[in-house]
Amino acid sequence: MKDRIRQIVDQITALEEELNTALQENGDRLRFQLEGKRVIFEKTVRDAHRRVKIGVLRWIVTERPQNFITMPIIYGMSIPMLVLDLFLGFYQWTCFPVYGIRKVKRGDYLVLDHQHLAYLNFFEKGHCMYCSYAVGLMAYATEIIARTEQYFCPIKHARKILSAHSRYASFIAYGEAENYHARLEEFRNELGKEKGKGERGSK
């Protein structure tokens, strides 16, 4: 059963890689190239983007009023997010080397590239970058916590959970006590062997 689960996880990983390849090919169709962290569109595409851009004044007039009313609340969340970001970095940089766990690459999860889209005005770019930061931060935090859980308690829950992290499928079944501590050491050893695995751009 464990081998079957691992096989399914490997298949999911392979499908994710295939999806990433397909998305990259779609980028080629949309005629843009990646140069480091910059996204470069062909001139004809950039010109087409600029033609559909809504100016700032028109955007302010036509934007839904409730979006302006709730804006202080939404952007007020930047404070706890920045604090979380700081403490996540502090935690993994101090503790992961002690545990023998590879540190999570923050840049693999926090991707800010919507500012290169010419069809977005200044405020729209700001919104997109803020959302990208929030979503990326949560993914970054999830991976840090997932590696921590694998080190300390790689046990599934009795009930089905939604949106489980990518490591959860291979965890030990709830109530399966046989050889638990030996298997726990196996999970910990696997963490130490993961150098470079799953990182963006790795082979």
Short mmCIF file of C-alpha atoms in Angstrom, two decimals:
data_model
loop_
_atom_site.label_atom_id
_atom_site.label_comp_id
_atom_site.label_asym_id
_atom_site.label_seq_id
_atom_site.Cartn_x
_atom_site.Cartn_y
_atom_site.Cartn_z
CA MET A 1 0.00 0.00 0.00
CA LYS A 2 2.84 2.39 0.89
CA ASP A 3 4.52 1.67 -2.44
CA ARG A 4 1.26 2.38 -4.25
CA ILE A 5 0.88 5.73 -2.48
CA ARG A 6 4.45 6.68 -3.31
CA GLN A 7 3.84 5.70 -6.93
CA ILE A 8 0.78 7.96 -7.09
CA VAL A 9 2.73 10.84 -5.55
CA ASP A 10 5.47 10.36 -8.16
CA GLN A 11 2.83 10.41 -10.90
CA ILE A 12 1.40 13.66 -9.53
CA THR A 13 4.89 15.19 -9.49
CA ALA A 14 5.44 14.12 -13.09
CA LEU A 15 2.10 15.64 -14.12
CA GLU A 16 3.01 18.91 -12.37
CA GLU A 17 6.25 19.05 -14.35
CA GLU A 18 4.32 18.34 -17.55
CA LEU A 19 1.88 21.14 -16.68
CA ASN A 20 4.76 23.57 -16.09
CA THR A 21 6.18 22.67 -19.50
CA ALA A 22 2.80 23.25 -21.13
CA LEU A 23 2.47 26.63 -19.41
CA GLN A 24 5.92 27.60 -20.66
CA GLU A 25 4.90 26.64 -24.19
CA ASN A 26 1.80 28.78 -23.77
CA GLY A 27 4.09 31.66 -22.87
CA ASP A 28 5.92 31.11 -26.14
CA ARG A 29 2.57 31.34 -27.92
CA LEU A 30 1.86 34.64 -26.20
CA ARG A 31 5.29 35.81 -27.37
CA PHE A 32 7.12 36.69 -24.21
CA GLN A 33 10.53 35.67 -22.91
CA LEU A 34 11.98 35.47 -19.43
CA GLU A 35 15.26 37.28 -18.84
CA GLY A 36 16.15 36.73 -15.21
CA LYS A 37 13.24 38.19 -13.27
CA ARG A 38 12.06 40.32 -16.17
CA VAL A 39 9.34 39.36 -18.62
CA ILE A 40 9.93 40.71 -22.13
CA PHE A 41 7.02 40.86 -24.59
CA GLU A 42 7.37 41.37 -28.32
CA LYS A 43 6.73 44.96 -29.41
CA THR A 44 3.46 44.12 -31.16
CA VAL A 45 2.16 42.48 -27.99
CA ARG A 46 3.26 45.41 -25.81
CA ASP A 47 1.49 47.83 -28.15
CA ALA A 48 -1.68 45.74 -28.02
CA HIS A 49 -1.50 45.70 -24.22
CA ARG A 50 -1.15 49.48 -24.02
CA ARG A 51 -4.22 49.96 -26.21
CA VAL A 52 -6.48 48.16 -23.73
CA LYS A 53 -5.01 49.80 -20.64
CA ILE A 54 -7.48 51.85 -18.55
CA GLY A 55 -6.05 55.16 -17.35
CA VAL A 56 -5.80 55.90 -13.64
CA LEU A 57 -8.48 58.62 -13.60
CA ARG A 58 -10.99 56.51 -15.51
CA TRP A 59 -10.17 53.54 -13.29
CA ILE A 60 -10.83 55.56 -10.12
CA VAL A 61 -14.18 56.77 -11.48
CA THR A 62 -15.36 53.34 -12.64
CA GLU A 63 -13.97 51.15 -9.86
CA ARG A 64 -16.51 49.67 -7.44
CA PRO A 65 -16.94 51.90 -4.34
CA GLN A 66 -16.81 48.95 -1.94
CA ASN A 67 -13.28 48.22 -3.12
CA PHE A 68 -12.12 51.64 -1.90
CA ILE A 69 -14.01 51.28 1.39
CA THR A 70 -12.35 47.97 2.25
CA MET A 71 -8.91 48.96 0.98
CA PRO A 72 -7.54 50.02 4.41
CA ILE A 73 -8.49 46.62 5.82
CA ILE A 74 -6.94 44.68 2.95
CA TYR A 75 -3.69 46.61 2.94
CA GLY A 76 -3.62 46.68 6.73
CA MET A 77 -3.02 42.93 6.49
CA SER A 78 0.42 43.74 5.08
CA ILE A 79 1.69 44.32 8.62
CA PRO A 80 1.04 40.79 9.98
CA MET A 81 2.19 39.32 6.67
CA LEU A 82 5.52 41.15 6.86
CA VAL A 83 5.94 40.02 10.46
CA LEU A 84 5.14 36.43 9.44
CA ASP A 85 7.63 36.67 6.57
CA LEU A 86 10.34 37.88 8.94
CA PHE A 87 9.74 35.17 11.54
CA LEU A 88 9.51 32.39 8.95
CA GLY A 89 12.93 33.35 7.68
CA PHE A 90 14.33 33.55 11.21
CA TYR A 91 12.85 30.16 12.12
CA GLN A 92 14.16 28.19 9.18
CA TRP A 93 17.57 29.87 9.14
CA THR A 94 18.12 29.07 12.81
CA CYS A 95 16.39 25.70 13.19
CA PHE A 96 16.54 23.90 9.85
CA PRO A 97 20.35 23.53 9.86
CA VAL A 98 20.08 21.99 13.33
CA TYR A 99 17.49 19.47 12.09
CA GLY A 100 19.38 18.77 8.87
CA ILE A 101 16.49 20.12 6.76
CA ARG A 102 17.13 21.97 3.52
CA LYS A 103 15.93 25.56 3.78
CA VAL A 104 12.99 26.62 1.62
CA LYS A 105 13.95 29.03 -1.15
CA ARG A 106 11.73 32.05 -0.64
CA GLY A 107 12.17 33.17 -4.25
CA ASP A 108 10.62 29.95 -5.52
CA TYR A 109 7.31 30.92 -3.91
CA LEU A 110 7.20 34.71 -3.94
CA VAL A 111 7.02 35.61 -7.62
CA LEU A 112 6.27 39.24 -8.50
CA ASP A 113 5.97 39.76 -12.25
CA HIS A 114 2.61 41.42 -12.93
CA GLN A 115 4.28 44.82 -12.98
CA HIS A 116 5.55 43.93 -16.47
CA LEU A 117 2.01 43.80 -17.88
CA ALA A 118 1.42 46.98 -19.87
CA TYR A 119 -2.38 46.60 -19.84
CA LEU A 120 -2.47 47.21 -16.07
CA ASN A 121 -2.37 50.73 -14.68
CA PHE A 122 -0.42 51.80 -11.60
CA PHE A 123 -3.11 50.81 -9.09
CA GLU A 124 -3.91 47.51 -10.80
CA LYS A 125 -0.24 46.56 -10.76
CA GLY A 126 -0.11 47.39 -7.07
CA HIS A 127 -3.13 45.20 -6.35
CA CYS A 128 -1.69 42.31 -8.36
CA MET A 129 1.72 42.51 -6.71
CA TYR A 130 0.15 42.64 -3.26
CA CYS A 131 -1.97 39.55 -3.96
CA SER A 132 1.01 37.76 -5.49
CA TYR A 133 3.03 38.48 -2.35
CA ALA A 134 0.24 37.24 -0.07
CA VAL A 135 -0.35 34.03 -2.03
CA GLY A 136 3.37 33.37 -2.39
CA LEU A 137 3.95 33.99 1.31
CA MET A 138 1.28 31.45 2.25
CA ALA A 139 2.80 28.86 -0.09
CA TYR A 140 6.26 29.59 1.33
CA ALA A 141 4.93 29.22 4.88
CA THR A 142 3.12 26.00 3.97
CA GLU A 143 6.30 24.38 2.68
CA ILE A 144 8.28 25.41 5.76
CA ILE A 145 5.58 23.99 8.03
CA ALA A 146 5.26 20.85 5.88
CA ARG A 147 8.96 20.10 6.26
CA THR A 148 8.68 20.73 9.98
CA GLU A 149 5.72 18.37 10.23
CA GLN A 150 7.59 15.69 8.30
CA TYR A 151 10.45 15.99 10.78
CA PHE A 152 8.37 15.93 13.97
CA CYS A 153 5.03 14.27 13.18
CA PRO A 154 4.54 12.71 9.72
CA ILE A 155 1.14 11.25 10.62
CA LYS A 156 -2.08 11.70 8.69
CA HIS A 157 -5.31 12.80 10.36
CA ALA A 158 -8.26 10.51 11.01
CA ARG A 159 -10.50 12.78 8.96
CA LYS A 160 -9.97 13.89 5.40
CA ILE A 161 -8.53 17.40 5.14
CA LEU A 162 -8.82 19.83 2.27
CA SER A 163 -5.81 21.30 0.47
CA ALA A 164 -3.24 19.12 2.20
CA HIS A 165 0.37 20.04 1.50
CA SER A 166 2.38 18.07 -1.06
CA ARG A 167 4.13 15.89 1.55
CA TYR A 168 0.98 14.79 3.33
CA ALA A 169 0.10 11.94 0.95
CA SER A 170 3.21 9.97 1.90
CA PHE A 171 2.73 10.39 5.67
CA ILE A 172 1.99 7.47 7.99
CA ALA A 173 -1.64 6.42 8.28
CA TYR A 174 -3.52 7.50 11.39
CA GLY A 175 -3.26 4.82 14.09
CA GLU A 176 -0.54 2.83 12.29
CA ALA A 177 1.78 2.37 15.27
CA GLU A 178 3.96 -0.47 13.98
CA ASN A 179 7.60 0.62 13.59
CA TYR A 180 6.53 4.25 14.00
CA HIS A 181 9.79 5.53 15.46
CA ALA A 182 11.91 3.73 12.88
CA ARG A 183 9.76 5.18 10.11
CA LEU A 184 9.98 8.61 11.71
CA GLU A 185 13.76 8.40 11.37
CA GLU A 186 13.30 7.41 7.72
CA PHE A 187 11.23 10.54 7.11
CA ARG A 188 13.87 12.66 8.79
CA ASN A 189 16.64 11.07 6.75
CA GLU A 190 14.67 11.73 3.56
CA LEU A 191 14.56 15.43 4.43
CA GLY A 192 18.34 15.46 4.67
CA LYS A 193 18.67 13.92 1.19
CA GLU A 194 16.38 16.39 -0.58
CA LYS A 195 19.02 18.94 -1.53
CA GLY A 196 17.90 20.71 -4.70
CA LYS A 197 14.83 18.52 -5.12
CA GLY A 198 11.70 20.32 -6.27
CA GLU A 199 13.29 23.76 -6.55
CA ARG A 200 12.44 25.91 -9.50
CA GLY A 201 14.97 25.40 -12.22
CA SER A 202 16.43 22.22 -10.70
CA LYS A 203 16.91 19.08 -12.75
#
